[in-house]
Short mmCIF file of C-alpha atoms in Angstrom, two decimals:
data_model
loop_
_atom_site.label_atom_id
_atom_site.label_comp_id
_atom_site.label_asym_id
_atom_site.label_seq_id
_atom_site.Cartn_x
_atom_site.Cartn_y
_atom_site.Cartn_z
CA MET A 1 116.21 -34.27 85.56
CA PRO A 2 114.85 -33.62 82.07
CA PRO A 3 113.06 -30.30 81.46
CA THR A 4 109.34 -30.35 82.22
CA VAL A 5 106.65 -30.52 79.56
CA GLN A 6 103.11 -29.84 80.76
CA ILE A 7 100.12 -30.58 78.54
CA LYS A 8 96.65 -29.21 79.01
CA GLY A 9 93.59 -29.41 76.76
CA ILE A 10 92.11 -26.00 75.98
CA ARG A 11 89.37 -24.85 73.67
CA GLU A 12 91.86 -24.01 70.90
CA GLY A 13 93.73 -27.33 71.03
CA LEU A 14 96.54 -28.50 73.27
CA LEU A 15 98.44 -26.05 75.44
CA VAL A 16 101.97 -27.28 76.01
CA THR A 17 104.02 -25.43 78.60
CA LEU A 18 107.77 -25.88 78.44
CA GLY A 19 110.05 -25.66 81.46
CA GLU A 20 113.47 -24.17 82.03
CA GLY A 21 116.69 -25.58 80.63
CA PRO A 22 118.88 -25.43 77.53
CA TRP A 23 116.63 -25.22 74.46
CA SER A 24 118.06 -28.37 72.85
CA GLU A 25 117.09 -30.40 75.93
CA VAL A 26 113.69 -28.74 76.18
CA GLN A 27 113.00 -29.49 72.53
CA ALA A 28 114.20 -33.07 72.95
CA ALA A 29 111.94 -33.51 75.99
CA LEU A 30 108.97 -32.16 74.03
CA LEU A 31 109.59 -34.43 71.05
CA ALA A 32 110.10 -37.43 73.33
CA GLU A 33 106.78 -36.68 75.01
CA ILE A 34 105.08 -36.46 71.63
CA ALA A 35 106.70 -39.65 70.34
CA GLU A 36 105.58 -41.48 73.46
CA LYS A 37 101.96 -40.35 73.13
CA ALA A 38 101.87 -40.28 69.36
CA SER A 39 98.24 -41.33 69.00
CA PHE A 40 97.11 -38.75 71.56
CA PHE A 41 98.92 -35.94 69.80
CA ASN A 42 98.18 -37.03 66.22
CA GLY A 43 96.53 -34.21 64.26
CA ALA A 44 96.40 -31.81 67.20
CA ARG A 45 96.61 -28.05 67.07
CA LEU A 46 99.35 -26.96 69.41
CA VAL A 47 99.77 -23.83 71.48
CA LEU A 48 103.29 -23.71 72.82
CA ASP A 49 104.02 -21.69 75.94
CA VAL A 50 107.79 -21.29 75.80
CA GLN A 51 107.95 -19.10 78.92
CA ASN A 52 111.31 -17.34 79.04
CA HIS A 53 113.06 -19.08 76.16
CA ILE A 54 114.38 -16.63 73.60
CA LEU A 55 113.98 -18.19 70.16
CA ASN A 56 115.04 -17.03 66.73
CA ALA A 57 113.20 -17.75 63.53
CA ALA A 58 115.43 -20.64 62.47
CA THR A 59 114.98 -22.43 65.81
CA LEU A 60 111.24 -21.94 65.96
CA GLY A 61 110.82 -22.76 62.26
CA LYS A 62 112.77 -25.99 62.75
CA LEU A 63 110.60 -26.99 65.68
CA ARG A 64 107.48 -26.29 63.66
CA ASP A 65 108.78 -28.52 60.85
CA LEU A 66 109.66 -31.26 63.34
CA LEU A 67 106.15 -31.03 64.74
CA ALA A 68 104.78 -31.32 61.22
CA ASP A 69 106.55 -34.69 60.99
CA TYR A 70 104.28 -35.83 63.84
CA ASN A 71 101.26 -34.42 62.04
CA LEU A 72 100.96 -31.61 64.58
CA SER A 73 100.20 -28.06 63.61
CA LEU A 74 101.76 -25.33 65.66
CA TRP A 75 99.49 -22.31 65.53
CA ALA A 76 100.43 -20.19 68.51
CA VAL A 77 103.48 -19.50 70.63
CA LEU A 78 103.16 -17.78 73.99
CA SER A 79 106.20 -16.20 75.52
CA HIS A 80 107.43 -13.73 78.09
CA SER A 81 110.10 -12.59 75.65
CA PRO A 82 109.22 -9.85 73.13
CA THR A 83 111.95 -11.29 70.85
CA THR A 84 110.27 -14.67 70.77
CA GLU A 85 106.87 -13.06 70.20
CA GLN A 86 108.36 -11.16 67.26
CA THR A 87 109.80 -14.37 65.87
CA ALA A 88 106.47 -16.14 66.18
CA GLN A 89 104.69 -13.28 64.48
CA THR A 90 107.19 -13.30 61.61
CA LEU A 91 106.48 -16.98 61.13
CA GLY A 92 102.77 -16.22 60.98
CA LEU A 93 101.99 -17.79 64.35
CA ALA A 94 99.56 -16.34 66.85
CA THR A 95 101.00 -15.00 70.10
CA ARG A 96 97.77 -14.64 72.07
CA ILE A 97 95.05 -17.14 72.72
CA HIS A 98 91.51 -16.48 73.71
CA GLN A 99 91.89 -16.51 77.47
CA GLY A 100 95.14 -14.62 77.38
CA ARG A 101 97.75 -15.13 80.02
CA ALA A 102 97.12 -14.26 83.60
CA ASP A 103 100.19 -12.07 83.67
CA ASP A 104 99.35 -10.36 80.40
CA ALA A 105 98.09 -7.24 82.09
CA PRO A 106 97.96 -4.42 79.56
CA ALA A 107 100.63 -1.79 79.98
CA SER A 108 99.44 1.65 80.82
CA SER A 109 97.80 3.25 77.83
CA ASP A 110 98.80 6.71 78.98
CA PRO A 111 101.69 7.70 76.73
CA GLU A 112 102.97 10.11 79.35
CA THR A 113 103.40 7.40 81.93
CA GLU A 114 106.97 7.11 82.91
CA GLY A 115 108.39 3.76 82.00
CA ALA A 116 105.63 2.95 79.49
CA GLU A 117 106.89 -0.03 77.54
CA ALA A 118 108.00 0.31 73.94
CA VAL A 119 109.31 -2.07 71.34
CA LEU A 120 111.72 -1.28 68.52
CA VAL A 121 111.39 -3.29 65.31
CA ARG A 122 114.29 -2.84 62.98
CA ARG A 123 113.14 -4.37 59.72
CA THR A 124 110.56 -3.88 57.01
CA LEU A 125 107.18 -5.36 57.89
CA ARG A 126 105.96 -7.22 54.86
CA SER A 127 102.42 -8.23 54.01
CA GLY A 128 101.04 -10.66 56.59
CA SER A 129 103.34 -9.68 59.41
CA ARG A 130 101.81 -8.19 62.48
CA VAL A 131 103.32 -6.37 65.43
CA GLU A 132 101.04 -6.23 68.41
CA TYR A 133 102.32 -4.69 71.58
CA PRO A 134 100.85 -3.37 74.82
CA GLY A 135 102.87 -0.17 74.62
CA HIS A 136 104.53 2.03 72.03
CA VAL A 137 105.88 0.66 68.75
CA THR A 138 108.76 2.04 66.73
CA ILE A 139 109.61 0.64 63.32
CA ILE A 140 112.81 1.36 61.46
CA GLY A 141 111.88 0.23 57.97
CA ASP A 142 108.76 0.23 55.83
CA VAL A 143 105.34 -1.11 56.73
CA ASN A 144 104.02 -2.62 53.52
CA PRO A 145 100.37 -3.02 52.54
CA GLY A 146 98.95 -6.09 54.27
CA ALA A 147 101.11 -5.64 57.38
CA GLU A 148 99.54 -4.57 60.68
CA ILE A 149 100.69 -2.68 63.73
CA ILE A 150 98.52 -2.74 66.83
CA ALA A 151 99.84 -0.71 69.76
CA SER A 152 98.16 0.45 72.91
CA GLY A 153 100.44 3.50 72.80
CA ASP A 154 101.99 5.53 69.98
CA VAL A 155 103.39 4.27 66.68
CA VAL A 156 106.43 5.78 64.99
CA VAL A 157 107.57 4.54 61.58
CA TRP A 158 110.89 5.64 60.22
CA GLY A 159 109.97 4.69 56.69
CA ARG A 160 106.87 4.34 54.53
CA LEU A 161 103.72 3.40 56.39
CA ARG A 162 101.38 1.71 53.90
CA GLY A 163 99.79 -1.04 55.95
CA LEU A 164 97.21 -0.93 58.71
CA VAL A 165 98.04 0.88 61.91
CA HIS A 166 96.11 1.09 65.16
CA ALA A 167 97.52 3.33 67.88
CA GLY A 168 95.88 3.62 71.28
CA ALA A 169 94.31 0.25 70.59
CA GLU A 170 92.96 -0.06 74.11
CA GLY A 171 90.93 3.08 73.68
CA ASP A 172 93.47 5.85 74.17
CA PRO A 173 92.42 8.88 72.08
CA GLU A 174 95.65 10.68 72.93
CA ALA A 175 97.81 8.25 70.95
CA VAL A 176 99.58 9.44 67.80
CA VAL A 177 101.00 7.87 64.63
CA CYS A 178 104.07 9.35 62.95
CA ALA A 179 105.71 8.25 59.72
CA LEU A 180 108.11 9.59 57.12
CA ASP A 181 105.49 8.72 54.51
CA LEU A 182 102.08 8.39 56.11
CA SER A 183 99.96 6.50 53.54
CA PRO A 184 98.35 3.68 55.55
CA THR A 185 95.58 1.55 54.04
CA GLN A 186 93.73 2.27 57.26
CA LEU A 187 94.65 4.30 60.29
CA ARG A 188 92.97 3.83 63.65
CA ILE A 189 93.50 5.80 66.81
CA GLY A 190 91.53 4.62 69.82
CA GLU A 191 87.96 4.18 68.58
CA HIS A 192 88.42 6.30 65.47
CA ILE A 193 89.03 4.89 62.00
CA SER A 194 90.18 6.77 58.95
CA LEU A 195 90.98 5.60 55.45
CA ALA A 196 94.09 6.39 53.49
CA PRO A 197 94.33 9.88 52.11
CA PRO A 198 95.10 10.04 48.40
CA SER A 199 98.80 9.35 48.05
CA ARG A 200 101.00 12.36 47.42
CA LYS A 201 103.69 12.64 44.78
CA THR A 202 106.31 13.78 47.25
CA PRO A 203 105.79 12.20 50.63
CA ARG A 204 106.67 14.16 53.72
CA PRO A 205 106.78 13.26 57.39
CA GLU A 206 103.43 13.57 59.11
CA MET A 207 101.83 12.95 62.46
CA ALA A 208 98.25 11.76 62.83
CA PHE A 209 96.17 12.35 65.97
CA ILE A 210 92.61 12.98 67.07
CA ARG A 211 91.33 16.53 67.03
CA GLU A 212 87.66 17.23 67.85
CA GLY A 213 86.71 13.64 67.25
CA GLN A 214 88.40 13.44 63.85
CA VAL A 215 91.63 11.83 62.75
CA VAL A 216 93.83 14.56 61.33
CA ALA A 217 97.34 14.42 59.90
CA GLU A 218 99.71 17.35 60.11
CA PRO A 219 103.03 17.68 58.36
CA TRP A 220 105.88 17.47 60.77
CA SER A 221 108.19 20.44 61.04
CA LEU A 222 111.01 21.44 63.27
CA PRO A 223 109.88 23.25 66.41
CA GLY A 224 109.97 26.99 65.86
CA GLN A 225 109.73 26.73 62.10
CA GLU A 226 105.96 26.63 61.87
CA MET B 1 118.98 -26.06 44.84
CA ILE B 2 116.48 -23.48 43.71
CA THR B 3 112.85 -23.21 44.77
CA ILE B 4 110.39 -21.32 42.58
CA THR B 5 107.45 -19.85 44.49
CA SER B 6 104.97 -16.97 44.40
CA GLY B 7 102.21 -17.16 46.98
CA LYS B 8 99.48 -16.38 44.50
CA GLY B 9 98.40 -19.02 42.02
CA GLY B 10 98.49 -18.64 38.28
CA VAL B 11 101.42 -16.25 38.00
CA GLY B 12 103.66 -18.72 36.18
CA LYS B 13 105.58 -20.77 38.75
CA THR B 14 105.23 -24.02 36.87
CA THR B 15 106.03 -22.41 33.52
CA ALA B 16 109.06 -20.76 35.06
CA THR B 17 110.24 -24.00 36.67
CA ALA B 18 109.91 -25.90 33.40
CA ASN B 19 111.64 -23.20 31.40
CA LEU B 20 114.46 -22.49 33.85
CA GLY B 21 115.07 -26.23 34.20
CA ALA B 22 115.12 -26.65 30.42
CA ALA B 23 117.31 -23.58 29.91
CA LEU B 24 119.86 -24.75 32.49
CA ALA B 25 119.87 -28.20 30.89
CA ALA B 26 120.32 -26.64 27.44
CA GLU B 27 123.42 -24.89 28.85
CA GLY B 28 124.79 -28.35 29.60
CA ARG B 29 124.01 -28.48 33.31
CA LYS B 30 122.48 -31.60 34.77
CA VAL B 31 119.12 -30.54 36.17
CA CYS B 32 116.37 -32.25 38.12
CA CYS B 33 113.00 -30.52 38.37
CA ILE B 34 110.76 -31.52 41.27
CA ASP B 35 107.03 -30.91 41.24
CA GLY B 36 106.11 -29.91 44.79
CA ASP B 37 102.44 -29.50 44.02
CA ILE B 38 101.20 -32.82 45.31
CA GLY B 39 97.59 -33.45 44.39
CA LEU B 40 97.61 -30.83 41.63
CA ARG B 41 100.55 -31.88 39.55
CA ASN B 42 101.22 -29.88 36.40
CA LEU B 43 104.94 -29.74 35.79
CA ASP B 44 104.90 -33.08 33.96
CA VAL B 45 102.26 -31.74 31.56
CA VAL B 46 104.13 -28.50 30.86
CA LEU B 47 107.31 -30.50 30.21
CA GLY B 48 105.42 -32.99 28.04
CA LEU B 49 106.39 -35.97 30.22
CA GLU B 50 103.01 -36.94 31.64
CA ASN B 51 102.68 -40.23 29.79
CA ARG B 52 106.03 -41.46 31.09
CA ILE B 53 105.26 -41.30 34.81
CA VAL B 54 105.62 -44.62 36.58
CA TYR B 55 106.69 -43.58 40.08
CA ASP B 56 106.29 -40.25 41.83
CA ILE B 57 107.84 -38.36 44.71
CA VAL B 58 105.54 -39.92 47.31
CA ASP B 59 106.57 -43.39 46.11
CA VAL B 60 110.19 -42.42 46.74
CA VAL B 61 109.52 -41.03 50.20
CA GLU B 62 107.37 -43.99 51.18
CA GLY B 63 110.01 -46.42 49.92
CA ARG B 64 108.10 -48.00 47.04
CA CYS B 65 110.87 -47.17 44.58
CA LYS B 66 114.41 -45.88 44.38
CA LEU B 67 115.02 -42.21 43.73
CA ARG B 68 116.46 -42.98 40.30
CA GLN B 69 113.37 -44.90 39.26
CA ALA B 70 111.21 -41.81 39.78
CA MET B 71 113.49 -39.56 37.74
CA ILE B 72 112.07 -39.17 34.24
CA ARG B 73 114.64 -38.20 31.64
CA ASP B 74 113.58 -35.68 29.03
CA LYS B 75 114.20 -37.00 25.50
CA ARG B 76 114.87 -33.55 24.00
CA LEU B 77 117.31 -32.47 26.70
CA PRO B 78 119.29 -35.45 27.99
CA GLU B 79 120.48 -33.48 31.02
CA LEU B 80 116.94 -32.70 32.19
CA TYR B 81 115.10 -34.92 34.68
CA LEU B 82 111.73 -34.62 36.39
CA ILE B 83 110.50 -36.07 39.64
CA PRO B 84 106.72 -35.79 39.33
CA ALA B 85 104.26 -35.11 42.13
CA ALA B 86 101.63 -37.64 43.16
CA GLN B 87 98.22 -36.76 41.84
CA THR B 88 96.19 -38.97 44.15
CA ARG B 89 97.58 -37.70 47.45
CA ASP B 90 97.76 -34.33 49.17
CA LYS B 91 100.39 -32.05 50.68
CA SER B 92 100.46 -33.90 53.98
CA ALA B 93 101.97 -36.93 52.21
CA LEU B 94 105.33 -35.17 52.54
CA SER B 95 107.00 -33.27 55.35
CA PRO B 96 109.77 -30.66 55.15
CA SER B 97 112.29 -33.20 56.47
CA ASP B 98 111.24 -35.74 53.79
CA MET B 99 112.04 -33.11 51.18
CA ILE B 100 115.42 -32.36 52.75
CA ARG B 101 116.32 -36.08 52.85
CA LEU B 102 115.27 -36.60 49.25
CA THR B 103 117.08 -33.58 47.88
CA ASP B 104 120.22 -34.38 49.88
CA GLU B 105 120.32 -37.70 48.04
CA LEU B 106 119.95 -35.87 44.71
CA ARG B 107 122.54 -33.19 45.40
CA GLY B 108 125.47 -35.39 44.56
CA GLU B 109 123.96 -36.46 41.24
CA VAL B 110 122.90 -33.23 39.57
CA ASP B 111 124.12 -29.64 39.21
CA TYR B 112 120.77 -27.98 39.81
CA ILE B 113 117.56 -29.00 41.54
CA VAL B 114 114.61 -26.78 40.66
CA ILE B 115 111.54 -27.18 42.87
CA ASP B 116 108.12 -25.98 41.76
CA SER B 117 106.24 -24.81 44.84
CA PRO B 118 102.46 -24.94 45.09
CA ALA B 119 100.52 -21.71 45.60
CA GLY B 120 99.75 -20.75 49.16
CA ILE B 121 101.74 -20.50 52.37
CA GLU B 122 100.85 -23.79 54.00
CA ARG B 123 102.45 -27.20 54.19
CA GLY B 124 103.16 -27.56 50.47
CA PHE B 125 104.99 -24.24 50.40
CA ARG B 126 107.01 -25.14 53.48
CA ASN B 127 107.91 -28.51 51.95
CA ALA B 128 109.12 -26.76 48.83
CA ILE B 129 111.31 -24.18 50.54
CA ALA B 130 112.71 -26.39 53.33
CA PRO B 131 115.59 -27.73 51.19
CA ALA B 132 116.19 -24.55 49.15
CA ASP B 133 119.55 -22.82 48.94
CA GLU B 134 118.07 -20.13 46.77
CA VAL B 135 114.49 -18.94 46.35
CA VAL B 136 113.13 -17.29 43.23
CA ILE B 137 109.83 -15.42 43.59
CA ILE B 138 107.64 -15.13 40.52
CA THR B 139 105.16 -12.28 40.42
CA ASN B 140 103.01 -10.52 37.86
CA PRO B 141 102.83 -6.75 37.63
CA GLU B 142 99.49 -6.77 39.46
CA VAL B 143 98.75 -5.40 42.90
CA SER B 144 97.35 -8.69 44.21
CA ALA B 145 100.28 -10.80 43.00
CA VAL B 146 102.78 -8.29 44.38
CA ARG B 147 101.00 -8.26 47.74
CA ASP B 148 101.27 -12.05 47.96
CA ALA B 149 104.89 -11.96 46.84
CA ASP B 150 105.59 -9.53 49.68
CA ARG B 151 104.05 -11.94 52.16
CA ILE B 152 106.10 -14.82 50.78
CA ILE B 153 109.32 -12.80 50.94
CA GLY B 154 108.58 -12.10 54.60
CA LEU B 155 108.08 -15.82 55.27
CA ILE B 156 111.28 -16.69 53.44
CA GLU B 157 113.19 -14.10 55.45
CA ALA B 158 111.71 -15.58 58.61
CA GLU B 159 112.93 -19.04 57.57
CA GLN B 160 116.34 -17.46 56.90
CA LYS B 161 116.32 -18.68 53.31
CA GLY B 162 116.75 -15.18 51.93
CA PRO B 163 117.53 -13.00 50.21
CA ALA B 164 115.03 -14.18 47.63
CA LYS B 165 115.35 -13.13 43.99
CA LEU B 166 112.55 -11.76 41.87
CA VAL B 167 111.19 -12.52 38.41
CA ILE B 168 108.43 -10.33 37.04
CA ASN B 169 106.43 -12.42 34.61
CA ARG B 170 103.88 -11.40 31.97
CA LEU B 171 104.98 -7.83 31.65
CA ASN B 172 103.07 -5.97 28.97
CA ALA B 173 105.20 -3.01 27.93
CA ALA B 174 102.35 -1.30 26.08
CA MET B 175 100.10 -1.44 29.14
CA VAL B 176 102.86 -0.15 31.40
CA LYS B 177 103.35 2.70 28.95
CA ARG B 178 99.69 3.63 29.12
CA GLY B 179 99.86 3.58 32.90
CA ASP B 180 97.50 0.58 33.09
CA MET B 181 100.02 -1.85 34.58
CA LEU B 182 102.49 -1.60 37.43
CA ALA B 183 105.96 -0.79 36.14
CA PRO B 184 108.91 -2.94 37.27
CA GLU B 185 110.11 0.04 39.32
CA ASP B 186 106.86 0.10 41.31
CA VAL B 187 107.13 -3.60 42.04
CA LEU B 188 110.76 -3.28 43.10
CA GLU B 189 110.09 -0.26 45.26
CA LEU B 190 107.71 -2.31 47.38
CA LEU B 191 109.44 -5.68 47.39
CA ALA B 192 113.00 -4.37 47.63
CA ILE B 193 114.77 -7.58 46.53
CA GLU B 194 117.10 -8.33 43.64
CA LEU B 195 115.45 -8.53 40.23
CA ILE B 196 116.81 -11.36 38.07
CA GLY B 197 114.28 -11.42 35.27
CA LEU B 198 111.62 -9.56 33.33
CA VAL B 199 109.53 -11.85 31.15
CA PRO B 200 107.28 -10.25 28.55
CA GLU B 201 103.72 -11.42 28.09
CA ASP B 202 103.69 -13.84 25.16
CA GLU B 203 100.82 -15.94 23.82
CA ASN B 204 103.28 -18.55 22.68
CA VAL B 205 103.98 -19.44 26.30
CA ILE B 206 100.44 -20.83 26.57
CA VAL B 207 100.81 -22.68 23.28
CA SER B 208 104.08 -24.23 24.39
CA SER B 209 102.70 -25.21 27.82
CA ASN B 210 99.76 -26.92 26.16
CA SER B 211 102.00 -28.78 23.76
CA GLY B 212 104.46 -29.79 26.48
CA SER B 213 107.43 -28.09 24.87
CA PRO B 214 109.08 -25.37 26.99
CA ILE B 215 109.26 -21.98 25.29
CA VAL B 216 113.03 -21.75 25.87
CA LEU B 217 113.40 -24.37 23.15
CA ASP B 218 111.99 -21.84 20.68
CA PRO B 219 114.95 -19.66 19.67
CA LYS B 220 112.69 -16.90 18.30
CA SER B 221 110.49 -16.33 21.34
CA ARG B 222 111.14 -13.21 23.43
CA ALA B 223 109.75 -14.88 26.54
CA GLY B 224 112.02 -17.85 25.81
CA GLN B 225 114.99 -15.48 25.53
CA ALA B 226 114.01 -13.88 28.86
CA PHE B 227 113.95 -17.29 30.58
CA ARG B 228 117.30 -18.24 29.01
CA ASN B 229 118.74 -14.99 30.42
CA ILE B 230 117.39 -15.76 33.88
CA ALA B 231 119.00 -19.21 33.75
CA ARG B 232 122.34 -17.63 32.86
CA ARG B 233 121.96 -15.13 35.73
CA LEU B 234 121.28 -18.04 38.08
CA MET B 235 124.54 -19.56 36.81
CA GLY B 236 126.29 -16.39 37.92
CA GLU B 237 126.64 -14.63 34.58
CA ASP B 238 126.03 -10.94 34.23
CA VAL B 239 123.42 -10.65 31.48
CA PRO B 240 121.83 -7.31 30.54
CA PHE B 241 118.04 -7.10 30.69
CA LEU B 242 116.06 -7.43 27.48
CA ASP B 243 114.74 -4.22 26.13
CA LEU B 244 111.05 -5.01 26.24
CA ASP B 245 109.94 -1.82 24.59
CA ALA B 246 110.56 -1.24 20.91
CA ASP B 247 111.16 2.45 21.63
CA GLY B 248 113.86 1.61 24.13
CA GLY B 249 114.53 2.43 27.72
CA LEU B 250 111.42 0.99 29.34
CA LEU B 251 113.21 0.62 32.61
CA ASN B 252 114.37 4.19 32.67
CA ARG B 253 111.53 6.14 31.22
CA LEU B 254 108.36 4.87 32.70
CA SER B 255 108.66 5.20 36.42
CA ARG B 256 107.93 8.88 36.44
CA LEU B 257 104.71 8.37 34.49
CA MET B 258 103.37 6.02 37.08
CA GLY B 259 101.53 6.75 40.26
CA ARG B 260 101.87 4.18 42.93
CA GLY B 261 99.39 1.33 42.51
CA GLY B 262 97.12 0.86 45.47
#
């Protein structure tokens, strides 16, 4: 039996939910469906729910180009896999739609909670890329101006942080942001917003948090050396 | 197969495409330049071939002519060809797979294909990079152009076309010296990709674009020399960078004078 392809009209366009199976067959089933109903699909904005498929950038980029051949624009990819969400975000695709998914319950925003989810991103985030995660976010690499990190927990950047960062994005004032060079264009923690401090000649590791209703940044030092 | 792109408009993609194409052809390589900017075609004007257009790239893709019929041969450089864009259509007239099919047909016939990408990150850009083996990013030493270049590099990495190479165009050594322009070091620190060219600002580039004669054909021009060097680097030669500052050592001396642009 070929993999299932479910289509549903939503406010943002067409929501296409893909079933289980090897990706090549799933993709073939999707394209066959589109070819069959070409006039129905023509010009549509597509939201693809890929469920549990784990897709890399080349695979997803290829599918997007194939869809372009049918005059379809892929604008969002929904997935259960953080890897696929990352891929979609790198390609500039949305990973959330208005209604959200039923099972998209936010992870606990309490950073102390045992088992709070975290994601590790091991590359430089360039302008236009966005990491949004219902948990903690760790970046190994730089965060360039124009890139965004939105985390409901803490954010740690092992590199230069020069983009926009929002920790505790679901309203947690206890969240912190750490970076080797903390020079974000804008830093938000919970409801608080602060602008970039003037950049220093010699950057040093710092941690930003809320103290008495203000965002403050303190240089990081080894415990016991303060 | 090289695609020239930038994200931001007006930084010199078309000029760079024309000049790198002409420089490679002057080195004896058979080159075909493709104008990917459908609806806003310019490359034919900069190369001085506008009045010879009969068929364009959309005609080829839609089967109204053979590939060879759309290739315009440059009279000055017999190894240089241009496939012009259509002016009366828009980006959706082509798809990434059309571009791959077309360039696959060309591959056997020429040594280099140089594609001029339109500004932006939408369909036209994706068409232009879909067939690329190598991507050259053009930027200016300006915060906005560098920001867009960073975005483009991220997209190219995502498409697994990387690592892209960088050309910094319109560098004004005197302004860098005064601290009024980003230095190459500042640009490289952010973008972190390989630099293959520094092109000085040169009024003659505008004159040559207007007259349809690429600046690389002018043996005296510094910008022309810079583009010739980039072409040789693309051919795999190791060419030292031009010293853009009469006092010497621009690359070494200036970084410490500069704060980070922001």
